[in-house]
mmCIF file of C-alpha atoms in Angstrom:
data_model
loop_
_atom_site.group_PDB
_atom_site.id
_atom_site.type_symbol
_atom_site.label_atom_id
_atom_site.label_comp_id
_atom_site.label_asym_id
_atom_site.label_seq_id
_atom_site.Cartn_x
_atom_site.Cartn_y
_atom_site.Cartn_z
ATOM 1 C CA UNK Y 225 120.737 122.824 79.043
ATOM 2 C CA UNK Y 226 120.160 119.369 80.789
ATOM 3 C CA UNK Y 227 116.231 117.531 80.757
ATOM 4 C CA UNK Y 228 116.086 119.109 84.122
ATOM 5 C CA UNK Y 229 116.931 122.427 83.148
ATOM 6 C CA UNK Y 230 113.833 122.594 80.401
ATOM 7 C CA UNK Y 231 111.944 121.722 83.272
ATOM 8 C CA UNK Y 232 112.536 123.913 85.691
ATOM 9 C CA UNK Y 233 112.833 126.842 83.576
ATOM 10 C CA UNK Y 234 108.887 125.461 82.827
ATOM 11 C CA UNK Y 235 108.328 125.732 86.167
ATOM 12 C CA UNK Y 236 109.627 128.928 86.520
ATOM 13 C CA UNK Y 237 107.654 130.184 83.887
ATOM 14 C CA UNK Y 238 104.770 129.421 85.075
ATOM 15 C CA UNK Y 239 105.031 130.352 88.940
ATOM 16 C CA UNK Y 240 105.848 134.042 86.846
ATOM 17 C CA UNK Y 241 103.160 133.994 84.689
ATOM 18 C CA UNK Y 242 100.663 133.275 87.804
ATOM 19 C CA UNK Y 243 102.309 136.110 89.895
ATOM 20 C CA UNK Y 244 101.459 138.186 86.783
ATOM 21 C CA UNK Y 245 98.137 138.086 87.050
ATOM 22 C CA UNK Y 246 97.819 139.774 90.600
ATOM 23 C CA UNK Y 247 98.029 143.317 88.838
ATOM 24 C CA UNK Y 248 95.409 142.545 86.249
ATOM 25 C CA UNK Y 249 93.170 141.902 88.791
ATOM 26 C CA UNK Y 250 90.474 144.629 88.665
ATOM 27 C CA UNK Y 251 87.119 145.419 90.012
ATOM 28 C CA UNK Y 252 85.508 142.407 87.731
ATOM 29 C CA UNK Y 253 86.895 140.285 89.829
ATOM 30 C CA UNK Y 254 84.842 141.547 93.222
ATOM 31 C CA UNK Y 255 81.778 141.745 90.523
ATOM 32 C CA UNK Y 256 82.238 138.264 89.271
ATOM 33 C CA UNK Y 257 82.540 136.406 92.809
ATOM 34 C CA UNK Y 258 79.606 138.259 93.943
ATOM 35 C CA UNK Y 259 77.263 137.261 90.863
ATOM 36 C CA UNK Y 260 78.382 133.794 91.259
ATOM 37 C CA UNK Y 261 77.643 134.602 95.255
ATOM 38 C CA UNK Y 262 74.037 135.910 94.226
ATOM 39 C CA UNK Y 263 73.421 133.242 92.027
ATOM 40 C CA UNK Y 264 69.796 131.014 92.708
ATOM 41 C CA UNK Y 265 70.609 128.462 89.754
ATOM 42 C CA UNK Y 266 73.865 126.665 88.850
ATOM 43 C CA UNK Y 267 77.036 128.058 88.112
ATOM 44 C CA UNK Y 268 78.099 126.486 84.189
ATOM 45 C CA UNK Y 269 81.559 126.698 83.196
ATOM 46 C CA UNK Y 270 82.350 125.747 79.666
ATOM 47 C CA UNK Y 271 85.042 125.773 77.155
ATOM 48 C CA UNK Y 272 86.543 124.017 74.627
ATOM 49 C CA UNK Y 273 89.771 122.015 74.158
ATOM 50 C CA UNK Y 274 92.233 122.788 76.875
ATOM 51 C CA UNK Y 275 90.207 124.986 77.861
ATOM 52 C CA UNK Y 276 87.640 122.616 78.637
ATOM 53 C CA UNK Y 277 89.752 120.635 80.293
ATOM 54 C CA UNK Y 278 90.408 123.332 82.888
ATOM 55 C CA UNK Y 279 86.718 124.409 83.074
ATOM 56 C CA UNK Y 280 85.712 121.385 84.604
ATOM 57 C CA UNK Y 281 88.633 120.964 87.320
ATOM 58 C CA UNK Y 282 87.380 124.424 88.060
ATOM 59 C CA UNK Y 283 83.661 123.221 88.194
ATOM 60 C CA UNK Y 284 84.175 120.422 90.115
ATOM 61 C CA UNK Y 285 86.498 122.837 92.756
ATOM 62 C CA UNK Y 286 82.915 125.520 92.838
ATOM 63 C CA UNK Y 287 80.932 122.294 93.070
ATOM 64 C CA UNK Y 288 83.172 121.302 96.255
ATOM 65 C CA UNK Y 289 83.227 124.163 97.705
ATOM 66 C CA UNK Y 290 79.543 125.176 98.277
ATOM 67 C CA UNK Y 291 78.770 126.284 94.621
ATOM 68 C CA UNK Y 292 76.490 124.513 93.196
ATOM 69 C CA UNK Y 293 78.141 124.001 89.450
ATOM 70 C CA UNK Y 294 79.368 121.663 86.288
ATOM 71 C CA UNK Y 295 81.189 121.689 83.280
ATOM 72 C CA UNK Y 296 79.197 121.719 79.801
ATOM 73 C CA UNK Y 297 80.928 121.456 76.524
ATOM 74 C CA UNK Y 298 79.698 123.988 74.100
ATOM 75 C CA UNK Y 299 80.021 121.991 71.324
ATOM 76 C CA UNK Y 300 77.416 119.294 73.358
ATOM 77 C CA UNK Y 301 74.936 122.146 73.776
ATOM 78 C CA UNK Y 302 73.980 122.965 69.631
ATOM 79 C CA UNK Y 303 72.766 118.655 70.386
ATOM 80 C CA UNK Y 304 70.060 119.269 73.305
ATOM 81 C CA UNK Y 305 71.901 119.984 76.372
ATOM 82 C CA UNK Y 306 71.021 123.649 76.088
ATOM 83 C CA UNK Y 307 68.366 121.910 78.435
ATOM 84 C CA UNK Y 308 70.456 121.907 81.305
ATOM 85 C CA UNK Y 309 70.592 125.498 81.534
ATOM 86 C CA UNK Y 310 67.721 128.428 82.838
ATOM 87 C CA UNK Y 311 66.917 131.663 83.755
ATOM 88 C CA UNK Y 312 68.997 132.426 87.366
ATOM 89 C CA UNK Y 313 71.801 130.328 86.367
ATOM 90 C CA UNK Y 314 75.760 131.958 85.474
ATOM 91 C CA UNK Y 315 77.944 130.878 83.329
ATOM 92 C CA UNK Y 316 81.926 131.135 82.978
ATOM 93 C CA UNK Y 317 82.979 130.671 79.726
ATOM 94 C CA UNK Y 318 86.698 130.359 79.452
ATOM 95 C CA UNK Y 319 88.626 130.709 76.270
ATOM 96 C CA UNK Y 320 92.459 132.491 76.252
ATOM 97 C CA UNK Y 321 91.856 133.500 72.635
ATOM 98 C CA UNK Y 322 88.597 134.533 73.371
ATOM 99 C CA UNK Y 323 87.616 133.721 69.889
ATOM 100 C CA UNK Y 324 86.887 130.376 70.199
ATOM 101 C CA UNK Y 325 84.221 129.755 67.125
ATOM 102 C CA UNK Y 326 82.398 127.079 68.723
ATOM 103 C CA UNK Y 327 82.121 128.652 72.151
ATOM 104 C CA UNK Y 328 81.116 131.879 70.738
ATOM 105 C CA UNK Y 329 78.239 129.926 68.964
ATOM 106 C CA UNK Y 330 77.254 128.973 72.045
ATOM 107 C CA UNK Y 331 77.186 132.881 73.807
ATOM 108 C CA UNK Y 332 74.043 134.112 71.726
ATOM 109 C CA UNK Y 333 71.545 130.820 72.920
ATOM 110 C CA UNK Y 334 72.896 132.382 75.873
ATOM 111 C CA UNK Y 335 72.281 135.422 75.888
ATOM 112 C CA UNK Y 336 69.268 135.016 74.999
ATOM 113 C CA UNK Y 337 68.003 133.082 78.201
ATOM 114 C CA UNK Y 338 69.073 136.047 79.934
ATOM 115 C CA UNK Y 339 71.876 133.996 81.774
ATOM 116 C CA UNK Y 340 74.425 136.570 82.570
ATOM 117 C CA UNK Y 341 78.249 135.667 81.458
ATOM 118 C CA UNK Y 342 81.808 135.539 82.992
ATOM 119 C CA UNK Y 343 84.478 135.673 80.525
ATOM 120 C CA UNK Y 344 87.463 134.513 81.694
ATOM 121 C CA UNK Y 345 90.275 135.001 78.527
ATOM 122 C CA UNK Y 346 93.518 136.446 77.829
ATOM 123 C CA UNK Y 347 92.353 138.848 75.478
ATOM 124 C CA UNK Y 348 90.091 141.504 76.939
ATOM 125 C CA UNK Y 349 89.211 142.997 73.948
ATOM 126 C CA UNK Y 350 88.232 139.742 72.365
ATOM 127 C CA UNK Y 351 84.265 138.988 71.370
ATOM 128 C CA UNK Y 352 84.110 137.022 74.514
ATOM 129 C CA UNK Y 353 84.836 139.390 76.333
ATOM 130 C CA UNK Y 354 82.788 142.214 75.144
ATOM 131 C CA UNK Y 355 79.759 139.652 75.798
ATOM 132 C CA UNK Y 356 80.835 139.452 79.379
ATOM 133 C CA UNK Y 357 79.046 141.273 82.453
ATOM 134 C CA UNK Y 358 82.143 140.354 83.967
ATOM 135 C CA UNK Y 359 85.900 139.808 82.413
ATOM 136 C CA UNK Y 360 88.813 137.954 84.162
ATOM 137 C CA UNK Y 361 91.951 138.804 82.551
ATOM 138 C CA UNK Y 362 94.311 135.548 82.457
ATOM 139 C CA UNK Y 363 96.768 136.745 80.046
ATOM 140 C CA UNK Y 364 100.321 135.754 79.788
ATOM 141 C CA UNK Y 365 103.438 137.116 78.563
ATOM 142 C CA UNK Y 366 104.245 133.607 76.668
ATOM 143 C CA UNK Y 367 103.686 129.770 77.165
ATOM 144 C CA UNK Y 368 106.435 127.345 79.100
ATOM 145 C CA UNK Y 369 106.853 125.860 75.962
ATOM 146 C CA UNK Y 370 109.779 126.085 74.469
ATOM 147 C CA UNK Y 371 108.045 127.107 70.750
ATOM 148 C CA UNK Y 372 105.924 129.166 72.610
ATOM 149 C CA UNK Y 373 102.670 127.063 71.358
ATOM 150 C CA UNK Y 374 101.557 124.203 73.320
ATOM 151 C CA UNK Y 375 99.107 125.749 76.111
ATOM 152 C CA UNK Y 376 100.960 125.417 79.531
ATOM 153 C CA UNK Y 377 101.177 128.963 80.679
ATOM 154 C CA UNK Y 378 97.728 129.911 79.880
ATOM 155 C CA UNK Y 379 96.107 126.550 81.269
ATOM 156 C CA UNK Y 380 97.600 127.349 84.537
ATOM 157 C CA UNK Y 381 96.552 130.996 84.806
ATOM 158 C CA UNK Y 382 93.099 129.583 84.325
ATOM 159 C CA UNK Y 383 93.228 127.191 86.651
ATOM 160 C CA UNK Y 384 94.340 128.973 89.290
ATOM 161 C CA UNK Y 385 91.680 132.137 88.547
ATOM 162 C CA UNK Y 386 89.202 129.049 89.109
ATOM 163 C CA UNK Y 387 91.351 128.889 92.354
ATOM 164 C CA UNK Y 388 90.706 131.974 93.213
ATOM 165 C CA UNK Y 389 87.131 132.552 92.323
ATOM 166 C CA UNK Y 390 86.236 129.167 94.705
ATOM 167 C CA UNK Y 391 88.358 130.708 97.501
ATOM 168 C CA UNK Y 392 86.650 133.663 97.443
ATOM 169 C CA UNK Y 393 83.486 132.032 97.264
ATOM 170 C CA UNK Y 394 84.161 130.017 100.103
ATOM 171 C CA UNK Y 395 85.203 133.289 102.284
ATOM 172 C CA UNK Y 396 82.091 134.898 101.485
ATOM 173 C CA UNK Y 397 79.849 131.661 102.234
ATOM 174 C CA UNK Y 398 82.333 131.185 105.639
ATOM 175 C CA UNK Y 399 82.245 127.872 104.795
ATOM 176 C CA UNK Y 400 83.875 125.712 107.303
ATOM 177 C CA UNK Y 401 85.604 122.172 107.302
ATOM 178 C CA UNK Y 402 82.209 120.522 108.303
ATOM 179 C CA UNK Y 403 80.814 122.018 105.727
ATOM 180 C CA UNK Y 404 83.712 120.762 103.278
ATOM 181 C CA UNK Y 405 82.846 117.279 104.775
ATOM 182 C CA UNK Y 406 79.642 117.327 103.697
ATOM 183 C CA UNK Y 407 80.667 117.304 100.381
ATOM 184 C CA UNK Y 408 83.326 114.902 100.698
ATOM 185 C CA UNK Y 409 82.429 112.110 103.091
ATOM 186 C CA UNK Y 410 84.158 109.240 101.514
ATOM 187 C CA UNK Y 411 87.738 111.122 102.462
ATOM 188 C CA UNK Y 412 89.387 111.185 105.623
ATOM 189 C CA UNK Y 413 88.360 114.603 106.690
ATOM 190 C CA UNK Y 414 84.883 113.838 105.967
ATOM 191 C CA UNK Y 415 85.584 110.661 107.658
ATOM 192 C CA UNK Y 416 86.920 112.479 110.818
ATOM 193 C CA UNK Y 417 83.841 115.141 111.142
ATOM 194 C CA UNK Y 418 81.246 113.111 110.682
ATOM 195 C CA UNK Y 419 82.107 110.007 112.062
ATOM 196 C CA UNK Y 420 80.307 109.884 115.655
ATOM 197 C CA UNK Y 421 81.415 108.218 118.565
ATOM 198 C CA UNK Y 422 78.713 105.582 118.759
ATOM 199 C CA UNK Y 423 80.031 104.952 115.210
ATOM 200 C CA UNK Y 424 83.365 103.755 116.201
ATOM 201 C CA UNK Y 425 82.785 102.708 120.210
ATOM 202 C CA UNK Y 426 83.625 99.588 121.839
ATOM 203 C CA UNK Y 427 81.159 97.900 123.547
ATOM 204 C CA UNK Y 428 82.120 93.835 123.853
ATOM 205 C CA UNK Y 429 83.769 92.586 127.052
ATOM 206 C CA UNK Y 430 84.694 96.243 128.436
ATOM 207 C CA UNK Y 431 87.000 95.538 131.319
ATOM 208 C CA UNK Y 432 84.433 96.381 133.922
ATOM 209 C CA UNK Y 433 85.538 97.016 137.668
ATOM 210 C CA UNK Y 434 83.922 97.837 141.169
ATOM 211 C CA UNK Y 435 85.632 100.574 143.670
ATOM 212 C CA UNK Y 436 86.293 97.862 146.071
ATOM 213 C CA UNK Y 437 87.884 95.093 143.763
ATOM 214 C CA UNK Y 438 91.672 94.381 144.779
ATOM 215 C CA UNK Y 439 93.858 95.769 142.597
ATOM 216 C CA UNK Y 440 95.394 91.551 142.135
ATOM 217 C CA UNK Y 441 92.213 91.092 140.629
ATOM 218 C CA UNK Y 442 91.609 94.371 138.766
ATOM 219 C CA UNK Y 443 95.231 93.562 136.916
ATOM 220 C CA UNK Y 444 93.565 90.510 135.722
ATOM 221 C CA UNK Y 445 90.626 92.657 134.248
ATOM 222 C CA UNK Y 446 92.610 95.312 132.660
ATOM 223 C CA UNK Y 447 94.898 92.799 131.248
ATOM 224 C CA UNK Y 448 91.535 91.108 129.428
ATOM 225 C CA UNK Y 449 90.424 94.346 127.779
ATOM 226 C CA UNK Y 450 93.506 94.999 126.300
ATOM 227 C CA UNK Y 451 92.699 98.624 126.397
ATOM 228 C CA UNK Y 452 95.206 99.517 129.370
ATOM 229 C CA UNK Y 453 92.265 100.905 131.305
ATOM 230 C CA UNK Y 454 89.640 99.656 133.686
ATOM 231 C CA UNK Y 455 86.305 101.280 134.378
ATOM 232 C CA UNK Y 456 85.298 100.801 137.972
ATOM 233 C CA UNK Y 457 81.082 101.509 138.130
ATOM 234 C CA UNK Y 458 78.683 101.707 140.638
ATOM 235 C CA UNK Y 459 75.856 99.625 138.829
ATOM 236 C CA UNK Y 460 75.296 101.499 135.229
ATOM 237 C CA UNK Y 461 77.261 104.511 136.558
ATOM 238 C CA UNK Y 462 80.335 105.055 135.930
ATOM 239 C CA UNK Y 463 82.253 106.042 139.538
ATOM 240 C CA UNK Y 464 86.056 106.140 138.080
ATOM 241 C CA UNK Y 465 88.750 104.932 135.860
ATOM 242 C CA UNK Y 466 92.074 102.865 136.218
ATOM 243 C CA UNK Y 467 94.926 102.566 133.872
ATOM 244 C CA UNK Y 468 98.090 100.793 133.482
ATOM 245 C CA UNK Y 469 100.178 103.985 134.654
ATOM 246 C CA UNK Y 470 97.973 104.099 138.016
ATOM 247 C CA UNK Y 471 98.821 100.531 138.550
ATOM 248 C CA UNK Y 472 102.189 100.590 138.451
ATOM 249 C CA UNK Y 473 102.638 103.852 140.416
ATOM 250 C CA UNK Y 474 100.580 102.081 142.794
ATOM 251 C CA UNK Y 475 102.762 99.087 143.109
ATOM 252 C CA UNK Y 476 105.807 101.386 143.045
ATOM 253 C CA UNK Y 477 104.346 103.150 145.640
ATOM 254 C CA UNK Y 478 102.381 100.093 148.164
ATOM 255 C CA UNK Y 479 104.927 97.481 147.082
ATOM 256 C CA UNK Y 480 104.147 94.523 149.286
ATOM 257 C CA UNK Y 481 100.583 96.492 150.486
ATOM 258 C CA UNK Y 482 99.367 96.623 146.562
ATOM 259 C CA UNK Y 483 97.373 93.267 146.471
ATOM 260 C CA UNK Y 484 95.534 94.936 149.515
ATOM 261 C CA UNK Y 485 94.711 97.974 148.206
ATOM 262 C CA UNK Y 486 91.088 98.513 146.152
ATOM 263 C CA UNK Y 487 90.723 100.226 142.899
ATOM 264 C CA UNK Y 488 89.047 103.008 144.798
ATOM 265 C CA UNK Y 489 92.247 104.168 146.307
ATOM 266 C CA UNK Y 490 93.749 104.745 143.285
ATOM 267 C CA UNK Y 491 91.135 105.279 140.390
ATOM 268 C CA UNK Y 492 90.237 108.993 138.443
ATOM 269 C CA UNK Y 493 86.893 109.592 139.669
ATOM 270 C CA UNK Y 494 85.999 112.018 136.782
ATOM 271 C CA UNK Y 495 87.538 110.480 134.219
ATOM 272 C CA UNK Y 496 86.921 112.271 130.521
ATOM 273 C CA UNK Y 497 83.870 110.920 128.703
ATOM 274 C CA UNK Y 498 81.973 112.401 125.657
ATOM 275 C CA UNK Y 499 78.656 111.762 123.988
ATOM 276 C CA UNK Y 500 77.828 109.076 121.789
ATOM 277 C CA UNK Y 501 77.546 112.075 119.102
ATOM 278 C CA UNK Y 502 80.047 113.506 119.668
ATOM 279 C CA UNK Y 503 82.399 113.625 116.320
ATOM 280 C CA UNK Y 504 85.861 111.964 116.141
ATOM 281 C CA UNK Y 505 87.532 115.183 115.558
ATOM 282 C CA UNK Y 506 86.575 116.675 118.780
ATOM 283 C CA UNK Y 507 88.119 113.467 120.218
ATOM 284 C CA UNK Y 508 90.741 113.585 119.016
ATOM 285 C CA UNK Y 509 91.356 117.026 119.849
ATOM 286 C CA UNK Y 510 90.211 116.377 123.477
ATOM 287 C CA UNK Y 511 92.945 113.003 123.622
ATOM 288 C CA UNK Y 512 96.098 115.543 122.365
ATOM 289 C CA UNK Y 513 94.884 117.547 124.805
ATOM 290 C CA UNK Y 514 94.944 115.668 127.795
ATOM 291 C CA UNK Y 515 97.617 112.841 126.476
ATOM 292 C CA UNK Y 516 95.076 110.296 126.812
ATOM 293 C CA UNK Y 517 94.544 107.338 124.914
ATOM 294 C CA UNK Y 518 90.924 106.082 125.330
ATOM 295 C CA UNK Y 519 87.627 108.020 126.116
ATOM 296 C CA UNK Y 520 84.322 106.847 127.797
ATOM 297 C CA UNK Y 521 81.268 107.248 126.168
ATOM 298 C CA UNK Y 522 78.366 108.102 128.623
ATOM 299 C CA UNK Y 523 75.013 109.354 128.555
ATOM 300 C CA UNK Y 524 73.490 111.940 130.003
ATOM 301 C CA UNK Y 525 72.916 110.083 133.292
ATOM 302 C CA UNK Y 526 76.623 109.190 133.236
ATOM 303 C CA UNK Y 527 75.803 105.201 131.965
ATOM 304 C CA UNK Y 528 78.538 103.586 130.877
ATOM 305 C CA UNK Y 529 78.098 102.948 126.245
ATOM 306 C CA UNK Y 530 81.262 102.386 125.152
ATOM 307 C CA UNK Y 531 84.475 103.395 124.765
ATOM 308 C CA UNK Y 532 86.292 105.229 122.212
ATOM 309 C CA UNK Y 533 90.288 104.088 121.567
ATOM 310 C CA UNK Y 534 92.873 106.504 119.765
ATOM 311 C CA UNK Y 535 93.352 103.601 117.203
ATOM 312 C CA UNK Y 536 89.897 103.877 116.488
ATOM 313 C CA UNK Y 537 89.802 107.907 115.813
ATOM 314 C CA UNK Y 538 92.578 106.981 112.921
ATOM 315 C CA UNK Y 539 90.138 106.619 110.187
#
């Protein structure tokens, strides 16, 4: 077998071990989601080694997702951060051995705050497990590795229970992208729906038009902006909108009668506009939509604030 061969026979072995799991799945599944769902403290995931490892991608995922929750190593606990944890709190304690000595230390300070525990192991008749309110069985047949020792399998089972468990959890919450922005605003999709229109508006030498203006001198106006559009107004109000496209229809059309002919002849009287709250994602939806490329940001008396270009909506 070639380097590439080990690999993907790694690969394979673990896309098999995950598809294994779908028949262990049992009732303490639906029992586990819905303690975590119930829960009016934190959700604490812990384990040690590898395991640990795991336990906080999989807090950090809850913690994403709308569960409150974070990682604590056991072994961290028997040195004063059993402080972290109270009555109405839940913790997952993840170990594929189940028999992990120092996490099982750690089970009967637990117990004994009445904090109810999720066992998530590949050995459901393990000490862990018989601890548990609720077991999640993440056994596998073997490891990807080739001696069979090394944790690869196993890891990835856990991980993607912890998958599973903050998909659920999100289903049950119907938690919704704005909600996932909330928790994420530095990225682009937090970016993109919270980001406001007055947040991203131009509103510096707007290439500002009348209805009657010559369309000779509106060219020179557009041109200026550098937006391809002109916005003809009627004092604060905005009365219509040019763009390049209308312009050179109209000269296509007029020819030698264009420099006679006003912007009102040829301008979008309702032209699309949008709040100055409204969020970049709806703008963008609303440009695809229409195959536009700028949008005019008005107030509720139809005043002229800004305006939003597509460039701008790529955050």
């Amino acid at each position: 077998m070639t380097t590439r061969d080990y690999a993907i026979q790694c690969i394979k072995d673990e896309a098999q071990a995950v598809l294994d799991m779908i028949p262990q799945m049992d009732d303490d599944f639906d029992r586990a989601v819905e303690l975590m769902l119930q829960c009016r403290g934190k959700v604490i995931v812990t384990g040690v080694g590898k395991s640990g490892h795991i336990g906080a991608k999989i807090a950090a995922t809850l913690a994403s997702t709308g569960t409150p929750s974070f990682f604590v190593n056991p072994l961290d606990v028997f040195h004063g951060d059993l402080g972290v944890m109270s009555k109405g709190d839940v913790v997952v304690a993840i170990s594929n051995s189940g028999q992990t000595d120092e996490l099982l230390r750690f089970i009967p300070m637990v117990l004994h705050m009445e904090i109810p525990i999720i066992a998530m192991t590949g050995n459901p008749t393990s000490l862990l497990a018989k601890y548990a309110i609720c077991h999640l069985n993440v056994s596998v047949k073997k490891e990807a590795c080739p001696l069979n020792l090394a944790p690869t399998s196993s890891t990835t089972a856990a991980l993607v229970m912890g998958d599973a468990l903050a998909v659920a959890l999100m289903e049950r919450r119907n938690f919704q992208p704005q909600d996932f922005a909330q928790f994420h605003p530095g990225g682009e999709l937090g970016k993109r729906l919270l980001t406001t229109a007055q947040d991203v508006m131009l509103t510096e030498s707007l290439p500002l038009l009348t209805a009657d203006m010559h369309l000779g001198e509106a060219i020179i106006q557009v041109s200026k902006g550098k937006l391809g559009l002109g916005v003809a107004m009627e004092g604060e109000v905005i009365a219509g909108l040019i763009t390049d496209g209308d312009i050179r229809r109209a000269m296509e059309k007029w020819q030698a009668e264009f420099f006679n002919r006003t912007v009102g002849d040829i301008m979008t009287k309702t032209p699309k506009t949008v709040g100055p709250q409204t969020k970049i994602s709806e703008i963008q939806k609303m440009m695809n939509k229409y195959k536009i490329h700028n949008v005019l940001v008005a107030d509720s008396d139809n005043r002229l604030l800004g305006i939003v270009d597509r460039y701008a909506c790529v955050l």
